[in-house]
Coordinates of C-alpha atoms and ligand atoms in Angstrom, one line a residue:
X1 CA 0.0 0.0 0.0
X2 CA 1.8 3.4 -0.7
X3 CA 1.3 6.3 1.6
X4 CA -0.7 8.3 -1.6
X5 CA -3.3 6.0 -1.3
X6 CA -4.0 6.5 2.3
X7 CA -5.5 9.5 3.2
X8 CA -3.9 11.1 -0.3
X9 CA -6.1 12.4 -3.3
X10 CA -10.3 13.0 -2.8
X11 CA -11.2 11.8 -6.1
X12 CA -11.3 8.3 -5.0
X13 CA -13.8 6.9 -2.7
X14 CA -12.4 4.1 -0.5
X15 CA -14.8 1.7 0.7
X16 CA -13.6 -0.7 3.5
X17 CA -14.8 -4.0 4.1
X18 CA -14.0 -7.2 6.3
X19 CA -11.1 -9.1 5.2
X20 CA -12.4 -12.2 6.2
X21 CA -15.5 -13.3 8.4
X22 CA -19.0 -13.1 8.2
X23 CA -19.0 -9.9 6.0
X24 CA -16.1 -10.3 4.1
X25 CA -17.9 -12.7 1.5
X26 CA -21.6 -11.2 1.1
X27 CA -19.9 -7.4 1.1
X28 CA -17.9 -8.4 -1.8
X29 CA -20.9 -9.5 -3.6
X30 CA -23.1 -7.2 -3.0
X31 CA -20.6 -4.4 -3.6
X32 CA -19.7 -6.6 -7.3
X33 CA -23.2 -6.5 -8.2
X34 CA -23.3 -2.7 -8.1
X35 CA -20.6 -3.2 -10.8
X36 CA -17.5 -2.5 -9.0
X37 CA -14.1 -3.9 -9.8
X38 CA -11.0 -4.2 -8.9
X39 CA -7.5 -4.7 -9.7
X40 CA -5.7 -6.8 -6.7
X41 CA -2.8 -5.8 -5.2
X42 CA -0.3 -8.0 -3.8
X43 CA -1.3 -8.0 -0.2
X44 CA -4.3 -8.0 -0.6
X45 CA -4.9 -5.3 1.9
X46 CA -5.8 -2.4 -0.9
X47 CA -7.9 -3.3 -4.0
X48 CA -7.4 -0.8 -6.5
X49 CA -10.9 0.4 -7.9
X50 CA -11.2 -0.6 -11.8
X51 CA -14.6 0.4 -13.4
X52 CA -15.4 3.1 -10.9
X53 CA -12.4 5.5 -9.0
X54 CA -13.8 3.5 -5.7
X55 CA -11.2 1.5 -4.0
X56 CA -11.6 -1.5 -1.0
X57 CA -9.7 -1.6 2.0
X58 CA -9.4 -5.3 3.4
X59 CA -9.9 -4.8 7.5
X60 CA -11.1 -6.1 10.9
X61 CA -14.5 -5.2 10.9
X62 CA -13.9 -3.6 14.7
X63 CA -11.4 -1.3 12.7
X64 CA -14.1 -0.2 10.1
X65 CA -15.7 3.1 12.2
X66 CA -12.5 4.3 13.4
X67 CA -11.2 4.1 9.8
X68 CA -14.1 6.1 9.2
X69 CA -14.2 8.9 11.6
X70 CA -9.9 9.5 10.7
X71 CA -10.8 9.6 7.4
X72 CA -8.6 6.5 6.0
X73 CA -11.7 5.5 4.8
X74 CA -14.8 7.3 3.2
X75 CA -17.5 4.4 3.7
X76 CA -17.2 0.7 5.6
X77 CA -19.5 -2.2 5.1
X78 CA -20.1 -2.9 9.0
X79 CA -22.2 -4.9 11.4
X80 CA -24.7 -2.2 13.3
X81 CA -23.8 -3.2 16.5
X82 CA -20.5 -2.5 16.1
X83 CA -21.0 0.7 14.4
X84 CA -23.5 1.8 16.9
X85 CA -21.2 0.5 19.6
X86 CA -18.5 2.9 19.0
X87 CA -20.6 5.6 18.2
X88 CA -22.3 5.8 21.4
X89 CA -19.0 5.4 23.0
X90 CA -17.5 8.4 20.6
X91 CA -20.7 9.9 21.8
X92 CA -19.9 9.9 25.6
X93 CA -16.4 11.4 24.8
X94 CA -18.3 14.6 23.1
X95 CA -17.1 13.3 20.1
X96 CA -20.1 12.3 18.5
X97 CA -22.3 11.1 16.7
X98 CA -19.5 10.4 14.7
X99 CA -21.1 7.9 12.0
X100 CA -24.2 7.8 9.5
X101 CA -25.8 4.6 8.4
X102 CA -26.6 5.1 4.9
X103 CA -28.1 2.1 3.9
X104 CA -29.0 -1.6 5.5
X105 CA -27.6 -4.1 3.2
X106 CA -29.8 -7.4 4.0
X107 CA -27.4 -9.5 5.2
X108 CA -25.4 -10.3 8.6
X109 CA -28.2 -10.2 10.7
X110 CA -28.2 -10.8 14.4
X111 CA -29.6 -9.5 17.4
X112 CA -27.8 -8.5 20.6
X113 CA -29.4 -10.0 23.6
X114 CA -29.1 -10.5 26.9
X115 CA -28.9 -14.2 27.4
X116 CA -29.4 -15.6 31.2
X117 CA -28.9 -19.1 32.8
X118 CA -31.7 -21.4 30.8
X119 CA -32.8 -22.6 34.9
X120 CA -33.5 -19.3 35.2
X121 CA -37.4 -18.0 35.3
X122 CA -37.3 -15.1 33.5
X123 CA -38.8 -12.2 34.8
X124 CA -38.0 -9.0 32.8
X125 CA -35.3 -6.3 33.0
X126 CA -35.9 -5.4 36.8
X127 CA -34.2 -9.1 37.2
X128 CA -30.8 -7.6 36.4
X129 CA -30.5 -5.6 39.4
X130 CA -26.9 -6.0 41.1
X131 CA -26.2 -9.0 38.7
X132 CA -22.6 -8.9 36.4
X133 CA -23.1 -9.1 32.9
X134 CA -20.5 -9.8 30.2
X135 CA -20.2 -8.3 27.1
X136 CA -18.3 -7.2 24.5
X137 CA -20.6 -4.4 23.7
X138 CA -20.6 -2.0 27.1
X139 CA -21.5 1.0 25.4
X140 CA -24.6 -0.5 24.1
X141 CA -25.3 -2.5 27.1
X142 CA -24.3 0.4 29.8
X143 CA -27.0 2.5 27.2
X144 CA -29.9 0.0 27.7
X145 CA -29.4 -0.1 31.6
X146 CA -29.4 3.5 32.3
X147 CA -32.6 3.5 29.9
X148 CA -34.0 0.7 31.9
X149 CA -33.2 2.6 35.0
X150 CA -31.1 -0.6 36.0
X151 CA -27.8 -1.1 38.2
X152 CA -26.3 -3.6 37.2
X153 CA -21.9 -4.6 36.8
X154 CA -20.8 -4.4 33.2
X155 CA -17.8 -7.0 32.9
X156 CA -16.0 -6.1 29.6
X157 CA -14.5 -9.3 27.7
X158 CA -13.1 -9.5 23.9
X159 CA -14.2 -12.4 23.1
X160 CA -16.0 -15.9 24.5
X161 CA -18.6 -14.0 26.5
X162 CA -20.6 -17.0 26.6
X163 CA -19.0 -19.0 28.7
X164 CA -18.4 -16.0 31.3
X165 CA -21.1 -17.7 33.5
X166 CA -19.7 -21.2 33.3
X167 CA -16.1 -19.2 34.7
X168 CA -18.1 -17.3 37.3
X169 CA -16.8 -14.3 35.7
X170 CA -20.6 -13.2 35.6
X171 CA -24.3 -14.0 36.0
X172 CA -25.6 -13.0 32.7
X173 CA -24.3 -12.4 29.3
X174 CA -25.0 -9.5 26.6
X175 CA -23.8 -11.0 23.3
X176 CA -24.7 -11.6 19.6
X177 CA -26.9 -14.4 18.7
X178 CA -28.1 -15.8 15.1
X179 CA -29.5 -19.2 15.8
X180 CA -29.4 -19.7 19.7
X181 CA -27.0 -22.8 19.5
X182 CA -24.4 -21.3 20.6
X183 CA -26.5 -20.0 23.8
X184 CA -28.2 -23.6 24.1
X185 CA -24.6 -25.3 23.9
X186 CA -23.6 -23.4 26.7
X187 CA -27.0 -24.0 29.0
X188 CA -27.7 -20.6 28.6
X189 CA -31.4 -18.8 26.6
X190 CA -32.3 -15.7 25.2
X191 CA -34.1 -13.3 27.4
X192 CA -34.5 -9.7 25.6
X193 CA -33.3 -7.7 22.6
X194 CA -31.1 -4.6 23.1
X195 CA -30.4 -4.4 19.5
X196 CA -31.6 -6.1 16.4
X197 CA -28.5 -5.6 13.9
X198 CA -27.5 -6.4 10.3
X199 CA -24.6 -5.5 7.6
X200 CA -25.1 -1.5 7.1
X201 CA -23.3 0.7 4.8
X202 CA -21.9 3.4 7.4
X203 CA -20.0 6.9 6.6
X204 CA -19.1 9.9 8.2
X205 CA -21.4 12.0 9.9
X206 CA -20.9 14.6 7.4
X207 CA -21.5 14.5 3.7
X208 CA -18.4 14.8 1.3
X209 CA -18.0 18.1 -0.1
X210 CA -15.8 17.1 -3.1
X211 CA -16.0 14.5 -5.7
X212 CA -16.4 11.8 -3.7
X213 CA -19.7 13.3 -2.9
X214 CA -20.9 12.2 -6.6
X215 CA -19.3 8.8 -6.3
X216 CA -20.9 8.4 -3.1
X217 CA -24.2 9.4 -4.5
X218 CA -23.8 6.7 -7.4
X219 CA -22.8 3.6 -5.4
X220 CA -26.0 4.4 -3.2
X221 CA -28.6 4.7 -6.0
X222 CA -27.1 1.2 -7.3
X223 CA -26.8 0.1 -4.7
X224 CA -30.8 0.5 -3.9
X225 CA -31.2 -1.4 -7.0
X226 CA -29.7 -4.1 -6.3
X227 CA -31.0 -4.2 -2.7
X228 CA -34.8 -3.4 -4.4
X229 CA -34.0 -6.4 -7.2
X230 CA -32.9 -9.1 -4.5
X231 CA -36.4 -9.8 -3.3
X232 CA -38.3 -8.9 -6.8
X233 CA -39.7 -11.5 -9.0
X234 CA -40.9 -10.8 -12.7
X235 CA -44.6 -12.6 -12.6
X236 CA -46.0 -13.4 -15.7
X237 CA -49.5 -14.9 -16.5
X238 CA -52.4 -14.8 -18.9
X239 CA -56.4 -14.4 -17.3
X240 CA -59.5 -13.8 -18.6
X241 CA -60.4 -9.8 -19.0
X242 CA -63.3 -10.3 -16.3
X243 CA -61.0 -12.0 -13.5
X244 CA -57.8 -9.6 -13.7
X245 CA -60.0 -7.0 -10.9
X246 CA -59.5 -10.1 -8.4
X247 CA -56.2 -11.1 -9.7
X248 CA -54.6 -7.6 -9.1
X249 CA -55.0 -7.6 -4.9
X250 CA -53.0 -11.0 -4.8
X251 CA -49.6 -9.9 -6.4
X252 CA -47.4 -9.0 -3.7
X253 CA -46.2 -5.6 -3.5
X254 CA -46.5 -5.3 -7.2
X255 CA -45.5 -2.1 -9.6
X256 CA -48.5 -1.3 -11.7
X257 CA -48.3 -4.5 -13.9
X258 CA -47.7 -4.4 -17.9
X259 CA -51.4 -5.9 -19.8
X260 CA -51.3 -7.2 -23.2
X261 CA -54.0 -8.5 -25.4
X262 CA -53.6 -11.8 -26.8
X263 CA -53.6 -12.2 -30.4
X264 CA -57.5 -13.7 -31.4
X265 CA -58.4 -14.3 -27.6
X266 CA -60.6 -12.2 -25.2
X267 CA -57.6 -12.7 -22.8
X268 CA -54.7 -10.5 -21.3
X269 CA -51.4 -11.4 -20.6
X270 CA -50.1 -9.7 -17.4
X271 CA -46.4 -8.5 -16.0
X272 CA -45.9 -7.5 -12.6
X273 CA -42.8 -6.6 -10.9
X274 CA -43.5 -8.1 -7.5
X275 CA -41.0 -6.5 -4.5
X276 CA -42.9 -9.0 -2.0
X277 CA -42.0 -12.5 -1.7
X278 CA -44.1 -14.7 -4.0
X279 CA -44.5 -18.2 -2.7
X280 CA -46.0 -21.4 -4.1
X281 CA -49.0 -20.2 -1.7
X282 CA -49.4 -16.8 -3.6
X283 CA -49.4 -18.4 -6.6
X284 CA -51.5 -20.9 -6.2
X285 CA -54.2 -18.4 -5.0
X286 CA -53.8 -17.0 -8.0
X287 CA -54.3 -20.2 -10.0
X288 CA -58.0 -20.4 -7.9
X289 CA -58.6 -16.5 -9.1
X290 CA -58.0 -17.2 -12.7
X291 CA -54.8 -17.0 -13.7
X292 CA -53.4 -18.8 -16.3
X293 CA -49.3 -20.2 -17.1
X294 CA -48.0 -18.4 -14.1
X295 CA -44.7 -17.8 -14.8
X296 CA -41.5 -16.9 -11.8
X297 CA -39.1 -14.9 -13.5
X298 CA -35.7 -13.4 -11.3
X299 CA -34.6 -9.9 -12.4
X300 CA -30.9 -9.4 -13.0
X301 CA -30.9 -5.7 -13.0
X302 CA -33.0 -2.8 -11.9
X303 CA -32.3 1.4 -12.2
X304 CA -35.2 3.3 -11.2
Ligands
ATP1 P1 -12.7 -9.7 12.6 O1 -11.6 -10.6 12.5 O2 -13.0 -8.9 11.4 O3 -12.7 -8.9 13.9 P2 -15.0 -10.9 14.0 O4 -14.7 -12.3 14.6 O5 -15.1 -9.8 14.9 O6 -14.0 -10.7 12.8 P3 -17.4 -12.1 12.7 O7 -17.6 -13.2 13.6 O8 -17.0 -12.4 11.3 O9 -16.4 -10.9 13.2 O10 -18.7 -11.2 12.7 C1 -18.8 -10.0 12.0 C2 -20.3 -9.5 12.1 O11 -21.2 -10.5 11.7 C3 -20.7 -9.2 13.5 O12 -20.2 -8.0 14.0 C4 -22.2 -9.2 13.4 O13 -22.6 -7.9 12.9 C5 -22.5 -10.2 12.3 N1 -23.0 -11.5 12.8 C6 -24.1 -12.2 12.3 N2 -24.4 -13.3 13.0 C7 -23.5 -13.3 14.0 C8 -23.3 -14.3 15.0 N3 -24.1 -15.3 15.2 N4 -22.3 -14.0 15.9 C9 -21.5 -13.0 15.7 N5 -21.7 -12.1 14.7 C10 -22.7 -12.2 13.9
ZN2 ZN1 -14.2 -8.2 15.0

């Protein structure tokens, strides 16, 4: 990486994204789908923007923000907890809010919850009172107490919070959980949400007042069409004139749909763009209320 690329000319945007992990992967793609590419350097670290001036830094996701707020970095593809983590914590210092979440990108979702002993009878919050709980998020957490109106001991730890209770190093825990296994495996449940969070596209607090601004501007409208495209469907079918007022109500979260007569037939031929998820369910309502050669089609591109 040379020193001109860090923090050198503003007529590059510089995106930075998790090098490897949960994020790395799905970042990548979605950030390829908006028809970025890039020229690899060596180490891999700095990936040299090809059909757009915008660049990829290869980082620890806990790195992203503060890459961010120093300006090494104009945008970061970041799990919300950990962006909201440090901008609360930025926050208490006066130096917030440092960060803007532009856009949630659909994948990486989580939720941060409190988890307690799975013995345990849960009673609410109020349960918390005087208790330790470990987390890697105390910002958050510490947040969500004094909301709450709760004391309670906030034990910091990196990593392998959930097996704090197991070491007596707690009560409670405040982690990430997806599935709950990793909860169950350790005897422990989920008890309430502080935070439900997901892959976001963060950036400064302040928009850019040079030509990143445009770039900026460009990735984001793309990158709403690909976000908008993921869950659409092109439906297709054919109905009978009098059935396509009943027809119309079932397609799910349509666009005004395209109707074309058929050639010698008193029928139509219908195209919907459909945003909302259309399952063998919908469909086959639709079958019942007249339609005819339904037909699932995926869209590969979408620019409003
Ligand atoms: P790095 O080496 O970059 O610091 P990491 O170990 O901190 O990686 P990952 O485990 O890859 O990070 O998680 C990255 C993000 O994925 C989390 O911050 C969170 O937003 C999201 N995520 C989704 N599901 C989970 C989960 N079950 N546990 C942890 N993180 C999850
Ligand atoms: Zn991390």
């Amino acid at each position: 990486m040379s020193k001109q690329n860090i923090g050198g000319g503003r007529d590059r945007l510089r995106i930075a994204i998790q090098k490897s992990g949960r994020l790395a992967e799905p970042a990548r793609a979605l950030l390829t789908a908006c028809g970025l590419s890039w020229r690899e350097s060596r180490d891999r670290l700095f990936c040299y923007g090809e059909s757009l001036p915008i660049d990829l830094l290869l980082v620890r996701d806990d790195d992203i923000p503060g890459l961010i707020r120093d300006g090494v970095c104009d945008l970061g593809v970041v799990g919300r907890n950990v962006l909201v983590e440090q901008d609360i914590a930025l926050t208490r210092t006066g130096a917030g809010p440092a960060f803007a979440e532009l856009r949630a990108l659909g994948f990486g979702a989580c939720r941060l919850d409190i988890a307690v002993p799975d013995t345990w009878d849960w009673q609410g919050p109020p349960q918390l009172a005087g208790l330790r709980i470990a987390t890697s998020y105390p910002a958050i957490l510490q947040r969500w107490l004094d909301d709450q109106g709760i004391e309670a001991g906030v034990v910091e730890l990196s990593g392998s919070v959930e097996i704090a209770p197991k070491l007596g190093q707690a009560e409670v825990i405040c982690d990430l959980v997806s599935s709950g296994a990793t909860l169950a495996a350790n005897q422990l449940r989920p008890a309430t949400t502080l935070l439900q969070s997901e892959a976001v596209l963060a950036g400064p607090a302040h928009a850019f007042d040079d030509a990143r601004g445009a770039l900026a501007e460009l990735l984001l409208r793309r990158l709403d069409g690909v976000l908008r495209m993921r869950n659409s469907k092109l439906l297709m079918f054919q109905a009978a004139r009098d059935d396509v007022p009943a027809l119309l109500p079932l397609l799910p979260d349509a666009e005004s749909p395209t109707v074309m007569r058929l050639d010698g037939d008193d029928g139509l031929a219908l195209q919907a763009l459909c945003h909302g998820a259309v399952t063998w369910q919908r469909l086959e309502e639709l079958k019942r209320a007249g339609a005819r050669g339904l037909m699932v089609v995926p869209v590969e591109g979408m620019l409003a």
